[in-house]
CSV table of C-alpha atoms in Angstrom, one decimal:
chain,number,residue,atom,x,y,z
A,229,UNK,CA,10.2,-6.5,4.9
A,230,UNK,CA,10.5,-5.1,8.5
A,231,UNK,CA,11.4,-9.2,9.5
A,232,UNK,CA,14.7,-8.5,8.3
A,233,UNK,CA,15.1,-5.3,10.4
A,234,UNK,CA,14.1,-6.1,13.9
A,235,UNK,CA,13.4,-3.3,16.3
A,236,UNK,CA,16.5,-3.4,19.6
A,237,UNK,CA,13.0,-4.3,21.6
A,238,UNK,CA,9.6,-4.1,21.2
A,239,UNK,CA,7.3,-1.2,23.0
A,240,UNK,CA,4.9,-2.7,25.2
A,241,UNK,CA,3.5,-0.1,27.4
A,242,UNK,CA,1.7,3.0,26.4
A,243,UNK,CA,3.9,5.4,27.1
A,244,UNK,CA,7.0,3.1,25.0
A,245,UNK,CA,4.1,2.7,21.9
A,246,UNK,CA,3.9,6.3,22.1
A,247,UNK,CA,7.2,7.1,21.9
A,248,UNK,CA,7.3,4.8,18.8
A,249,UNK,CA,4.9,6.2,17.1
A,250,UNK,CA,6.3,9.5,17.7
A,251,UNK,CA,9.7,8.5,16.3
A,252,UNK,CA,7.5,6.9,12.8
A,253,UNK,CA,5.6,10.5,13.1
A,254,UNK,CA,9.2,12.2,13.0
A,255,UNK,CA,11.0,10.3,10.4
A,256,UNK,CA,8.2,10.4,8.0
A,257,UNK,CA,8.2,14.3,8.3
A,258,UNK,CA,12.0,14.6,7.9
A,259,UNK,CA,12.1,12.0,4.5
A,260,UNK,CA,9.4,14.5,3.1
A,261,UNK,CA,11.1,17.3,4.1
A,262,UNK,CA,14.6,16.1,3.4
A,263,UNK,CA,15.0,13.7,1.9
A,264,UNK,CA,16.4,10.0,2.6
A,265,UNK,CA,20.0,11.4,1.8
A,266,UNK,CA,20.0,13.6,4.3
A,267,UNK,CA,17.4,11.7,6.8
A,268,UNK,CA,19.5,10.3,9.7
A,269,UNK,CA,18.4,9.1,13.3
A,270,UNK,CA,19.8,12.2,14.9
A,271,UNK,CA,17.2,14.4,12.6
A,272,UNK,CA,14.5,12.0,13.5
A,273,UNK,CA,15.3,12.6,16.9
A,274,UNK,CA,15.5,16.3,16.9
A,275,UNK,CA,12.2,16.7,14.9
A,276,UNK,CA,10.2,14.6,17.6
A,277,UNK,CA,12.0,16.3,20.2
A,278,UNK,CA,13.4,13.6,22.1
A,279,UNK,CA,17.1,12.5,22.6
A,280,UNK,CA,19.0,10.2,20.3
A,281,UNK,CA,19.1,7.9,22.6
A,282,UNK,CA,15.6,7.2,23.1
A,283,UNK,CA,15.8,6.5,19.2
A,284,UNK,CA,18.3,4.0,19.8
A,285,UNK,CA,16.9,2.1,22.7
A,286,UNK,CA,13.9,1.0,19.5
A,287,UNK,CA,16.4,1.0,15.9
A,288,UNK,CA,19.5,0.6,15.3
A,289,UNK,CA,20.0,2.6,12.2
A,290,UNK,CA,18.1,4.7,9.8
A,291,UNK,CA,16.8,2.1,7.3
A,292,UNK,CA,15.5,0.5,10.2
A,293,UNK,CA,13.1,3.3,11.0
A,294,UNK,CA,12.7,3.9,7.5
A,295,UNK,CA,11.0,0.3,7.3
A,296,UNK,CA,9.2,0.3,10.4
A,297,UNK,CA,7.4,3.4,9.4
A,298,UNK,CA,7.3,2.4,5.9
A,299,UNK,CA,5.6,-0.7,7.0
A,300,UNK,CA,3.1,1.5,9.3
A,301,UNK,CA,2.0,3.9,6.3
A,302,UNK,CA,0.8,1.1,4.5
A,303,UNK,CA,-1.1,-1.1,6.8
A,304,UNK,CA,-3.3,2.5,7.2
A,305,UNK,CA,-3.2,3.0,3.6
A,306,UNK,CA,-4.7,-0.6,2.9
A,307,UNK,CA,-7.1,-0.9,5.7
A,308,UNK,CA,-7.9,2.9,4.7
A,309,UNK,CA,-9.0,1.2,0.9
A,310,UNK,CA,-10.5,-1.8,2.6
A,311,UNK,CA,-12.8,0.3,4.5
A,312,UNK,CA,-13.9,2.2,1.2
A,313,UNK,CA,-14.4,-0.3,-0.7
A,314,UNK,CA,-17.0,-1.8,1.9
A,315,UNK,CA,-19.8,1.1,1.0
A,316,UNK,CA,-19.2,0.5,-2.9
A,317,UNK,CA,-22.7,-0.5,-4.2
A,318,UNK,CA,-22.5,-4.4,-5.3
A,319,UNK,CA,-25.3,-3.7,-7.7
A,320,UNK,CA,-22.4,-2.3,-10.1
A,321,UNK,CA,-20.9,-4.8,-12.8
A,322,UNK,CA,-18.0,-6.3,-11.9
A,323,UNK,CA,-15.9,-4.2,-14.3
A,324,UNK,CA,-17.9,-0.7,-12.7
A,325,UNK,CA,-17.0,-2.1,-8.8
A,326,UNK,CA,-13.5,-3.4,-9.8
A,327,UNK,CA,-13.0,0.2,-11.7
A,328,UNK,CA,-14.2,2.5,-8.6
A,329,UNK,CA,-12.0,0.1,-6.4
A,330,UNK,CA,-8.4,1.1,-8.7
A,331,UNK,CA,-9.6,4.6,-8.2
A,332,UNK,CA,-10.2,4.7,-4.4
A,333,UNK,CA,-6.6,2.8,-4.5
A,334,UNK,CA,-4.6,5.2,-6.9
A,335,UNK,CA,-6.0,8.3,-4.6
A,336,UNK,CA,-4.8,6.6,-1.5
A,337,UNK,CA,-1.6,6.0,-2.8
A,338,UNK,CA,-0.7,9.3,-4.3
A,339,UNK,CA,-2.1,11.5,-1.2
A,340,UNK,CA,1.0,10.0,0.7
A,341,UNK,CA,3.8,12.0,-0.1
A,342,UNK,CA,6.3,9.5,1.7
A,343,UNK,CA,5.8,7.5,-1.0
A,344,UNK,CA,6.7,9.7,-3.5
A,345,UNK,CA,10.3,9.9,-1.5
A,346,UNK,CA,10.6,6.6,-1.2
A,347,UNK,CA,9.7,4.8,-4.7
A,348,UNK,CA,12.7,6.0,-6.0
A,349,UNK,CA,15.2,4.3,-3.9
A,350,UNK,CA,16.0,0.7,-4.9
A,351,UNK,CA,16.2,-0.1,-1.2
A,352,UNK,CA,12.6,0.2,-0.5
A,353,UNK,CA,10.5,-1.9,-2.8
A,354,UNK,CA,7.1,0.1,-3.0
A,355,UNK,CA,6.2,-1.6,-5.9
A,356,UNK,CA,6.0,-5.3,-4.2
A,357,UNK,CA,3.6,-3.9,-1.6
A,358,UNK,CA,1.3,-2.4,-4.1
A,359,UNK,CA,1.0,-5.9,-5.8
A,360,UNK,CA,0.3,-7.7,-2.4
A,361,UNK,CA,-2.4,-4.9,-2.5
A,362,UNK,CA,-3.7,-6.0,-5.8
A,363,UNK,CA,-3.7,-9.6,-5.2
A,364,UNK,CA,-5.4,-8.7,-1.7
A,365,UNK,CA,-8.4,-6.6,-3.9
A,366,UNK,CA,-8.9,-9.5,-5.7
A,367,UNK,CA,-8.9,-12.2,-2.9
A,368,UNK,CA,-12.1,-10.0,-2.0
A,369,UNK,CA,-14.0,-11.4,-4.8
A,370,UNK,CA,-12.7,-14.7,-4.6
A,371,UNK,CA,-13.1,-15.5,-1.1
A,372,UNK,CA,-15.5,-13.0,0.6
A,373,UNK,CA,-17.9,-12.3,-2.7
A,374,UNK,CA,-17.0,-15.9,-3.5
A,375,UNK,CA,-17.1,-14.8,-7.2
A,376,UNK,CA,-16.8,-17.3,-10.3
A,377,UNK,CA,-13.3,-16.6,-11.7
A,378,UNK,CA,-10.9,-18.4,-14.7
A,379,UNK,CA,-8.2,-20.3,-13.5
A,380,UNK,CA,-4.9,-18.0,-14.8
A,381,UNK,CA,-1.9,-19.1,-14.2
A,382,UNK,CA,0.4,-18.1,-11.2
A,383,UNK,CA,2.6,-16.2,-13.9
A,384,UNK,CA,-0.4,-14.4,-15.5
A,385,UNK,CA,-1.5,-13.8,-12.1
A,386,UNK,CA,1.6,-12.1,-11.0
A,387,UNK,CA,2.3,-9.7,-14.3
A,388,UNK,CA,-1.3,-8.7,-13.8
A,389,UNK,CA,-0.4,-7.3,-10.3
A,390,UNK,CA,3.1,-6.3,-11.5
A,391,UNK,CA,1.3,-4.1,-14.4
A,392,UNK,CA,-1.4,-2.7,-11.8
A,393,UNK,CA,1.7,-1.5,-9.3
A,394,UNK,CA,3.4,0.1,-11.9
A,395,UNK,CA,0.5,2.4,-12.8
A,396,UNK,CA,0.2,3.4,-9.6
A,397,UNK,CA,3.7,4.0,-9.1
A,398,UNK,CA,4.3,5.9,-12.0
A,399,UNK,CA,1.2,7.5,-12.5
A,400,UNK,CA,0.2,8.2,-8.9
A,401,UNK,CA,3.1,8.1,-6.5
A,402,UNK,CA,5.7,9.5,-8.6
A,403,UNK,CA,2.9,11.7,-10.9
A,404,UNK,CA,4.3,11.3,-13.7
A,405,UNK,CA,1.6,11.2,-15.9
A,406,UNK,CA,-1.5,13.9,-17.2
A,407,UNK,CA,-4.1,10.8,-17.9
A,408,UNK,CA,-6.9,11.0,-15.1
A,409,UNK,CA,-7.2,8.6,-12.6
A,410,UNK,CA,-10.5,8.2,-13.9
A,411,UNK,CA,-9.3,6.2,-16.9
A,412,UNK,CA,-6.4,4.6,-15.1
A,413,UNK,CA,-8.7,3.3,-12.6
A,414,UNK,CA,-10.4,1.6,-15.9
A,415,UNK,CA,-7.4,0.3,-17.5
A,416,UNK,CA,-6.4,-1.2,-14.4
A,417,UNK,CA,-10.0,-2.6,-13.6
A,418,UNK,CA,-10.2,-4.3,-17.1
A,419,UNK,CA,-6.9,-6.0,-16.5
A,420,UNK,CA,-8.1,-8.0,-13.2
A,421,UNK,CA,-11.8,-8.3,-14.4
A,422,UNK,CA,-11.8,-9.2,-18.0
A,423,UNK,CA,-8.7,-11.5,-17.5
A,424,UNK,CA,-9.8,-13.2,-14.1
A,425,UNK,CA,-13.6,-13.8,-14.4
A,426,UNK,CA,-15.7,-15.0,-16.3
A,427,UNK,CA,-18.6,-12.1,-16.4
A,428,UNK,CA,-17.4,-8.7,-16.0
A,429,UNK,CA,-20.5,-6.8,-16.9
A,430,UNK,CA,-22.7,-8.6,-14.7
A,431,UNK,CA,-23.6,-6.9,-10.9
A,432,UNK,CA,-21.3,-8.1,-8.6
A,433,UNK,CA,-24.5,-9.0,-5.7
A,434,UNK,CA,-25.7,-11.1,-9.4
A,435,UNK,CA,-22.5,-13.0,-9.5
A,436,UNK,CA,-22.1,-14.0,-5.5
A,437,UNK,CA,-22.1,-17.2,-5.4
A,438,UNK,CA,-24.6,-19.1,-2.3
C-alpha cells in the first residue's frame, strides 16, 4: 500500500534514516496513545521531539505516516515469524508444524497493539496483509520444503487465507474472543493442511521432497 503514498523524498543518509525512523517510532506511540482521530503530524512531531517541519520534508500528511509505519510494523512482524518458524522441529506432522506455525503467528500479531488501533479503520486494510502472510507460510512448504500438495483452486486458495486473517483479526488483534490460541492455532492449521496437501499427519522432514 505505501506505493500509493510516496514519501516527499527518500532518507539516504544515517542521520535522515534516523530521523525516519524516529518519526515511525513517534506516530506509532501517539495512534496507541490516542488514537487515529486525534493522531496528526504536529503530535507526531511533538512526541519525537523534532519540529513539524522535519516531518514534512519526509510525508505529506498523516495517512502517509500512518502507512509508512504501518508498512514497517509488519515487515518486523513477518520476518519476526519467519525466523521462528526456522527452529520448529520438521520431525512434527504436517498438521503439528503447520499448527505451532498459526500459534507463533497469532502471538505476534496480537502483542502489537498498533494493530489493535488500526484494524478498525476501513482505511487501513490489516486483514489483506495477514493473508499475504498466510499465503507466504504456505509458500514455505511448497517451495522451500518442496512439499506434495493438491492443486485448489485460486478461489479456494484465497477464502482459505481470507478465513485464517479473520481469526487473527478478530481473535488476536482485536481480542475479541476467550478460545485459546492453542486451539485457534489448530483450527487454522487444519484449514491450510488438510485442504492443501495430501498427508497431513506425516513428518514434514518425511514429506520433503529430493
Amino acid at each position: 500500500m505505501k506505493e500509493r503514498y510516496p514519501l516527499r523524498k527518500e532518507p539516504q543518509q544515517k542521520r535522515s534514516k534516523r530521523l525516519y525512523e524516529r518519526i515511525l517510532q513517534a506516530a506509532e506511540e501517539v495512534l496507541i496513545r490516542l488514537g487515529y482521530g486525534a493522531f496528526t503530524s504536529n503530535t507526531v512531531a511533538e512526541e519525537a521531539g523534532i519540529s513539524i517541519g522535519s516531518v514534512y520534508q519526509y510525508f505529506p500528511d498523516k495517512k502517509t505516516i500512518v502507512i509508512h509505519m504501518l508498512d514497517s510494523k509488519i515487515t518486523a512482524v513477518h520476518a519476526g515469524i519467519r525466523a521462528e518458524l526456522e527452529k520448529i522441529d520438521t520431525s512434527l506432522t504436517l498438521l503439528e508444524f503447520t499448527s505451532r506455525a498459526m500459534e507463533i503467528g497469532l502471538l505476534a500479531w496480537e502483542r502489537e497493539p498498533v494493530f489493535s488501533t488500526l484494524s478498525k479503520l476501513s482505511e487501513f486494510d490489516i486483514s489483506h496483509d495477514i493473508e499475504l502472510w498466510v499465503e507466504e507460510f504456505i509458500s514455505i512448504f511448497i517451495i522451500e520444503y518442496n512439499v506434495e500438495q493438491r492443486q485448489p483452486s485460486p478461489l479456494a486458495l484465497r477464502l482459505i487465507c481470507e478465513s485464517i486473517a479473520h481469526i487473527v483479526v478478530k481473535h488476536a488483534i482485536e481480542g475479541k474472543s476467550e478460545i485459546p490460541k492453542t486451539i485457534l492455532a489448530r483450527l487454522a492449521a487444519d484449514m491450510i493442511t488438510r485442504f492443501l496437501f495430501e498427508t497431513p499427519d506425516k513428518s514434514v522432514a518425511a514429506l520433503t521432497k529430493p
